[in-house]
Amino acid sequence: PDSSPWGASARWHEASLLLQMNRAAQAERVARRSLELEPNSLDTRQLLSLICRWENRLHEAERLLAELYELCAPEHRAYALVQLFELHVGQFDVKETQQRLAAFLANDPSDFSARLALARLHVGMDDNAKAREMLEECWRLKPADIDVRAALVNCYVIFGDYQKATRLLETWPADQ
């Protein structure tokens, strides 16, 4: 029945299939029905944002991703931020993405996922000094976080600091 989570889940899968079949308008109707059945569904909001991107309705996609960010548990917010990042980078608007991520961070300085997403943005912009500074700060805050450590190692490698990358990899299991 429609009132059960299975109804929402089945509609999500149907919407996803419709989108893959290039039937975005129908996919959106089905996905919105799924969201009515399960209003806090992160997957459905993400799917709706993809549909909006598909139809070049970027402001609506951004709004859905911002809602996704607000609904996510703090440890999962990086996913929503990465989606926002990809939305803007796909439009070659890196400066706007940087400003939006900085605004998330200014709104909540303890938001680790915003800090990490902004650090990754600096890596992508070849902003060596800022990328390294932010990733090292993230690593000091959460040294056991595998994503942070991998991003920092990657940053060191990208910018030619192989000694630090090697040192960080060598101490990986021991310092956790």
Tab-separated table of N, CA, C and O in Angstrom, residues 42-103:
chain	number	residue	atom	x	y	z
A	42	LEU	N	16.226	10.861	2.062
A	42	LEU	CA	17.404	11.499	1.479
A	42	LEU	C	17.592	11.050	0.029
A	42	LEU	O	17.930	11.855	-0.840
A	43	ASP	N	17.362	9.768	-0.229
A	43	ASP	CA	17.540	9.236	-1.581
A	43	ASP	C	16.590	9.895	-2.571
A	43	ASP	O	16.975	10.198	-3.700
A	44	THR	N	15.348	10.120	-2.148
A	44	THR	CA	14.375	10.723	-3.060
A	44	THR	C	14.720	12.174	-3.347
A	44	THR	O	14.613	12.639	-4.478
A	45	ARG	N	15.179	12.909	-2.327
A	45	ARG	CA	15.593	14.292	-2.571
A	45	ARG	C	16.783	14.334	-3.534
A	45	ARG	O	16.854	15.183	-4.416
A	46	GLN	N	17.699	13.412	-3.359
A	46	GLN	CA	18.860	13.361	-4.249
A	46	GLN	C	18.411	13.033	-5.669
A	46	GLN	O	18.865	13.642	-6.633
A	47	LEU	N	17.482	12.086	-5.817
A	47	LEU	CA	16.968	11.731	-7.131
A	47	LEU	C	16.244	12.917	-7.769
A	47	LEU	O	16.438	13.217	-8.955
A	48	LEU	N	15.432	13.623	-6.992
A	48	LEU	CA	14.752	14.809	-7.518
A	48	LEU	C	15.754	15.880	-7.962
A	48	LEU	O	15.543	16.555	-8.965
A	49	SER	N	16.842	16.019	-7.201
A	49	SER	CA	17.858	17.006	-7.615
A	49	SER	C	18.497	16.594	-8.940
A	49	SER	O	18.779	17.438	-9.785
A	50	LEU	N	18.707	15.294	-9.144
A	50	LEU	CA	19.241	14.812	-10.428
A	50	LEU	C	18.266	15.109	-11.565
A	50	LEU	O	18.679	15.521	-12.655
A	51	ILE	N	16.983	14.891	-11.312
A	51	ILE	CA	15.973	15.166	-12.333
A	51	ILE	C	15.985	16.655	-12.685
A	51	ILE	O	15.942	17.029	-13.865
A	52	CYS	N	16.077	17.498	-11.671
A	52	CYS	CA	16.112	18.948	-11.911
A	52	CYS	C	17.361	19.339	-12.704
A	52	CYS	O	17.303	20.187	-13.597
A	53	ARG	N	18.491	18.716	-12.377
A	53	ARG	CA	19.708	18.985	-13.154
A	53	ARG	C	19.528	18.540	-14.591
A	53	ARG	O	19.932	19.228	-15.520
A	54	TRP	N	18.934	17.376	-14.754
A	54	TRP	CA	18.673	16.808	-16.074
A	54	TRP	C	17.884	17.793	-16.923
A	54	TRP	O	18.132	17.949	-18.113
A	55	GLU	N	16.921	18.469	-16.286
A	55	GLU	CA	16.064	19.426	-16.987
A	55	GLU	C	16.600	20.858	-16.908
A	55	GLU	O	15.898	21.802	-17.241
A	56	ASN	N	17.823	20.997	-16.434
A	56	ASN	CA	18.508	22.290	-16.348
A	56	ASN	C	17.780	23.294	-15.435
A	56	ASN	O	17.814	24.491	-15.671
A	57	ARG	N	17.141	22.797	-14.392
A	57	ARG	CA	16.510	23.646	-13.379
A	57	ARG	C	17.451	23.654	-12.162
A	57	ARG	O	17.192	23.008	-11.152
A	58	LEU	N	18.551	24.362	-12.332
A	58	LEU	CA	19.644	24.274	-11.366
A	58	LEU	C	19.301	24.884	-10.016
A	58	LEU	O	19.747	24.390	-8.980
A	59	HIS	N	18.518	25.959	-10.002
A	59	HIS	CA	18.166	26.562	-8.711
A	59	HIS	C	17.301	25.619	-7.888
A	59	HIS	O	17.464	25.520	-6.671
A	60	GLU	N	16.399	24.904	-8.556
A	60	GLU	CA	15.573	23.935	-7.836
A	60	GLU	C	16.422	22.755	-7.354
A	60	GLU	O	16.247	22.261	-6.244
A	61	ALA	N	17.353	22.322	-8.184
A	61	ALA	CA	18.261	21.247	-7.781
A	61	ALA	C	19.063	21.677	-6.560
A	61	ALA	O	19.234	20.916	-5.604
A	62	GLU	N	19.524	22.915	-6.572
A	62	GLU	CA	20.298	23.433	-5.448
A	62	GLU	C	19.442	23.480	-4.176
A	62	GLU	O	19.895	23.125	-3.096
A	63	ARG	N	18.177	23.905	-4.310
A	63	ARG	CA	17.282	23.963	-3.157
A	63	ARG	C	17.083	22.570	-2.562
A	63	ARG	O	17.143	22.380	-1.348
A	64	LEU	N	16.881	21.581	-3.424
A	64	LEU	CA	16.697	20.213	-2.950
A	64	LEU	C	17.948	19.695	-2.247
A	64	LEU	O	17.860	19.002	-1.231
A	65	LEU	N	19.112	20.026	-2.781
A	65	LEU	CA	20.356	19.592	-2.142
A	65	LEU	C	20.574	20.301	-0.811
A	65	LEU	O	21.102	19.710	0.128
A	66	ALA	N	20.166	21.557	-0.718
A	66	ALA	CA	20.265	22.272	0.558
A	66	ALA	C	19.342	21.619	1.586
A	66	ALA	O	19.711	21.467	2.757
A	67	GLU	N	18.146	21.198	1.158
A	67	GLU	CA	17.234	20.475	2.057
A	67	GLU	C	17.853	19.149	2.474
A	67	GLU	O	17.766	18.746	3.633
A	68	LEU	N	18.471	18.484	1.519
A	68	LEU	CA	19.146	17.221	1.803
A	68	LEU	C	20.216	17.431	2.865
A	68	LEU	O	20.325	16.669	3.824
A	69	TYR	N	20.986	18.496	2.707
A	69	TYR	CA	22.035	18.829	3.668
A	69	TYR	C	21.450	19.001	5.070
A	69	TYR	O	21.967	18.492	6.050
A	70	GLU	N	20.339	19.728	5.167
A	70	GLU	CA	19.720	19.985	6.469
A	70	GLU	C	19.173	18.719	7.106
A	70	GLU	O	19.180	18.584	8.327
A	71	LEU	N	18.692	17.777	6.297
A	71	LEU	CA	18.118	16.545	6.826
A	71	LEU	C	19.165	15.520	7.235
A	71	LEU	O	18.906	14.664	8.063
A	72	CYS	N	20.333	15.597	6.626
A	72	CYS	CA	21.391	14.610	6.879
A	72	CYS	C	21.895	14.699	8.308
A	72	CYS	O	21.988	15.786	8.876
A	73	ALA	N	22.262	13.568	8.827
A	73	ALA	CA	22.997	13.545	10.087
A	73	ALA	C	24.340	14.222	9.815
A	73	ALA	O	24.854	14.159	8.688
A	74	PRO	N	24.912	14.894	10.812
A	74	PRO	CA	26.159	15.636	10.584
A	74	PRO	C	27.256	14.829	9.886
A	74	PRO	O	27.956	15.358	9.028
A	75	GLU	N	27.367	13.553	10.211
A	75	GLU	CA	28.440	12.768	9.605
A	75	GLU	C	28.174	12.435	8.131
A	75	GLU	O	29.055	11.962	7.435
A	76	HIS	N	26.964	12.687	7.647
A	76	HIS	CA	26.642	12.404	6.250
A	76	HIS	C	26.460	13.670	5.407
A	76	HIS	O	26.122	13.599	4.248
A	77	ARG	N	26.692	14.813	5.991
A	77	ARG	CA	26.466	16.061	5.268
A	77	ARG	C	27.450	16.266	4.125
A	77	ARG	O	27.146	16.958	3.168
A	78	ALA	N	28.608	15.668	4.219
A	78	ALA	CA	29.588	15.822	3.144
A	78	ALA	C	29.010	15.352	1.814
A	78	ALA	O	29.292	15.930	0.772
A	79	TYR	N	28.176	14.330	1.855
A	79	TYR	CA	27.555	13.825	0.627
A	79	TYR	C	26.735	14.920	-0.047
A	79	TYR	O	26.860	15.138	-1.252
A	80	ALA	N	25.912	15.611	0.729
A	80	ALA	CA	25.093	16.692	0.164
A	80	ALA	C	25.970	17.828	-0.350
A	80	ALA	O	25.692	18.407	-1.399
A	81	LEU	N	27.034	18.123	0.383
A	81	LEU	CA	27.924	19.191	-0.053
A	81	LEU	C	28.646	18.819	-1.342
A	81	LEU	O	28.844	19.663	-2.216
A	82	VAL	N	29.028	17.562	-1.459
A	82	VAL	CA	29.677	17.113	-2.694
A	82	VAL	C	28.703	17.242	-3.861
A	82	VAL	O	29.076	17.676	-4.953
A	83	GLN	N	27.431	16.916	-3.632
A	83	GLN	CA	26.423	17.069	-4.677
A	83	GLN	C	26.288	18.540	-5.075
A	83	GLN	O	26.205	18.869	-6.253
A	84	LEU	N	26.261	19.441	-4.081
A	84	LEU	CA	26.206	20.877	-4.373
A	84	LEU	C	27.436	21.310	-5.156
A	84	LEU	O	27.353	22.059	-6.122
A	85	PHE	N	28.591	20.819	-4.723
A	85	PHE	CA	29.855	21.127	-5.396
A	85	PHE	C	29.792	20.709	-6.859
A	85	PHE	O	30.098	21.472	-7.758
A	86	GLU	N	29.345	19.469	-7.103
A	86	GLU	CA	29.270	18.965	-8.474
A	86	GLU	C	28.267	19.755	-9.309
A	86	GLU	O	28.475	19.973	-10.492
A	87	LEU	N	27.183	20.185	-8.686
A	87	LEU	CA	26.189	20.980	-9.391
A	87	LEU	C	26.812	22.258	-9.926
A	87	LEU	O	26.659	22.601	-11.089
A	88	HIS	N	27.571	22.951	-9.079
A	88	HIS	CA	28.163	24.219	-9.497
A	88	HIS	C	29.378	24.023	-10.396
A	88	HIS	O	29.558	24.765	-11.351
A	89	VAL	N	30.188	23.020	-10.102
A	89	VAL	CA	31.357	22.775	-10.943
A	89	VAL	C	30.902	22.368	-12.339
A	89	VAL	O	31.488	22.758	-13.335
A	90	GLY	N	29.803	21.620	-12.414
A	90	GLY	CA	29.247	21.250	-13.710
A	90	GLY	C	28.877	22.469	-14.535
A	90	GLY	O	28.837	22.424	-15.753
A	91	GLN	N	28.624	23.579	-13.869
A	91	GLN	CA	28.299	24.819	-14.560
A	91	GLN	C	29.517	25.745	-14.616
A	91	GLN	O	29.404	26.907	-14.958
A	92	PHE	N	30.681	25.246	-14.209
A	92	PHE	CA	31.931	25.995	-14.205
A	92	PHE	C	31.838	27.267	-13.355
A	92	PHE	O	32.369	28.297	-13.702
A	93	ASP	N	31.128	27.156	-12.250
A	93	ASP	CA	30.967	28.292	-11.353
A	93	ASP	C	31.650	27.978	-10.023
A	93	ASP	O	31.014	27.891	-8.987
A	94	VAL	N	32.950	27.786	-10.093
A	94	VAL	CA	33.715	27.364	-8.931
A	94	VAL	C	33.716	28.439	-7.849
A	94	VAL	O	33.624	28.142	-6.663
A	95	LYS	N	33.791	29.696	-8.245
A	95	LYS	CA	33.792	30.789	-7.253
A	95	LYS	C	32.503	30.782	-6.438
A	95	LYS	O	32.525	30.945	-5.223
A	96	GLU	N	31.369	30.593	-7.120
A	96	GLU	CA	30.094	30.555	-6.402
A	96	GLU	C	30.049	29.356	-5.461
A	96	GLU	O	29.571	29.459	-4.337
A	97	THR	N	30.567	28.223	-5.924
A	97	THR	CA	30.618	27.040	-5.070
A	97	THR	C	31.460	27.317	-3.833
A	97	THR	O	31.076	26.976	-2.720
A	98	GLN	N	32.598	27.944	-4.033
A	98	GLN	CA	33.476	28.284	-2.919
A	98	GLN	C	32.742	29.195	-1.926
A	98	GLN	O	32.808	28.986	-0.714
A	99	GLN	N	32.037	30.178	-2.425
A	99	GLN	CA	31.296	31.096	-1.552
A	99	GLN	C	30.205	30.366	-0.788
A	99	GLN	O	29.991	30.611	0.401
A	100	ARG	N	29.517	29.458	-1.448
A	100	ARG	CA	28.429	28.723	-0.783
A	100	ARG	C	28.977	27.807	0.306
A	100	ARG	O	28.405	27.724	1.395
A	101	LEU	N	30.069	27.121	0.004
A	101	LEU	CA	30.661	26.246	1.027
A	101	LEU	C	31.193	27.073	2.199
A	101	LEU	O	31.039	26.687	3.359
A	102	ALA	N	31.804	28.208	1.898
A	102	ALA	CA	32.293	29.087	2.968
A	102	ALA	C	31.127	29.592	3.810
A	102	ALA	O	31.253	29.717	5.037
A	103	ALA	N	29.979	29.850	3.181
A	103	ALA	CA	28.800	30.304	3.922
A	103	ALA	C	28.289	29.199	4.847
A	103	ALA	O	27.910	29.467	5.997
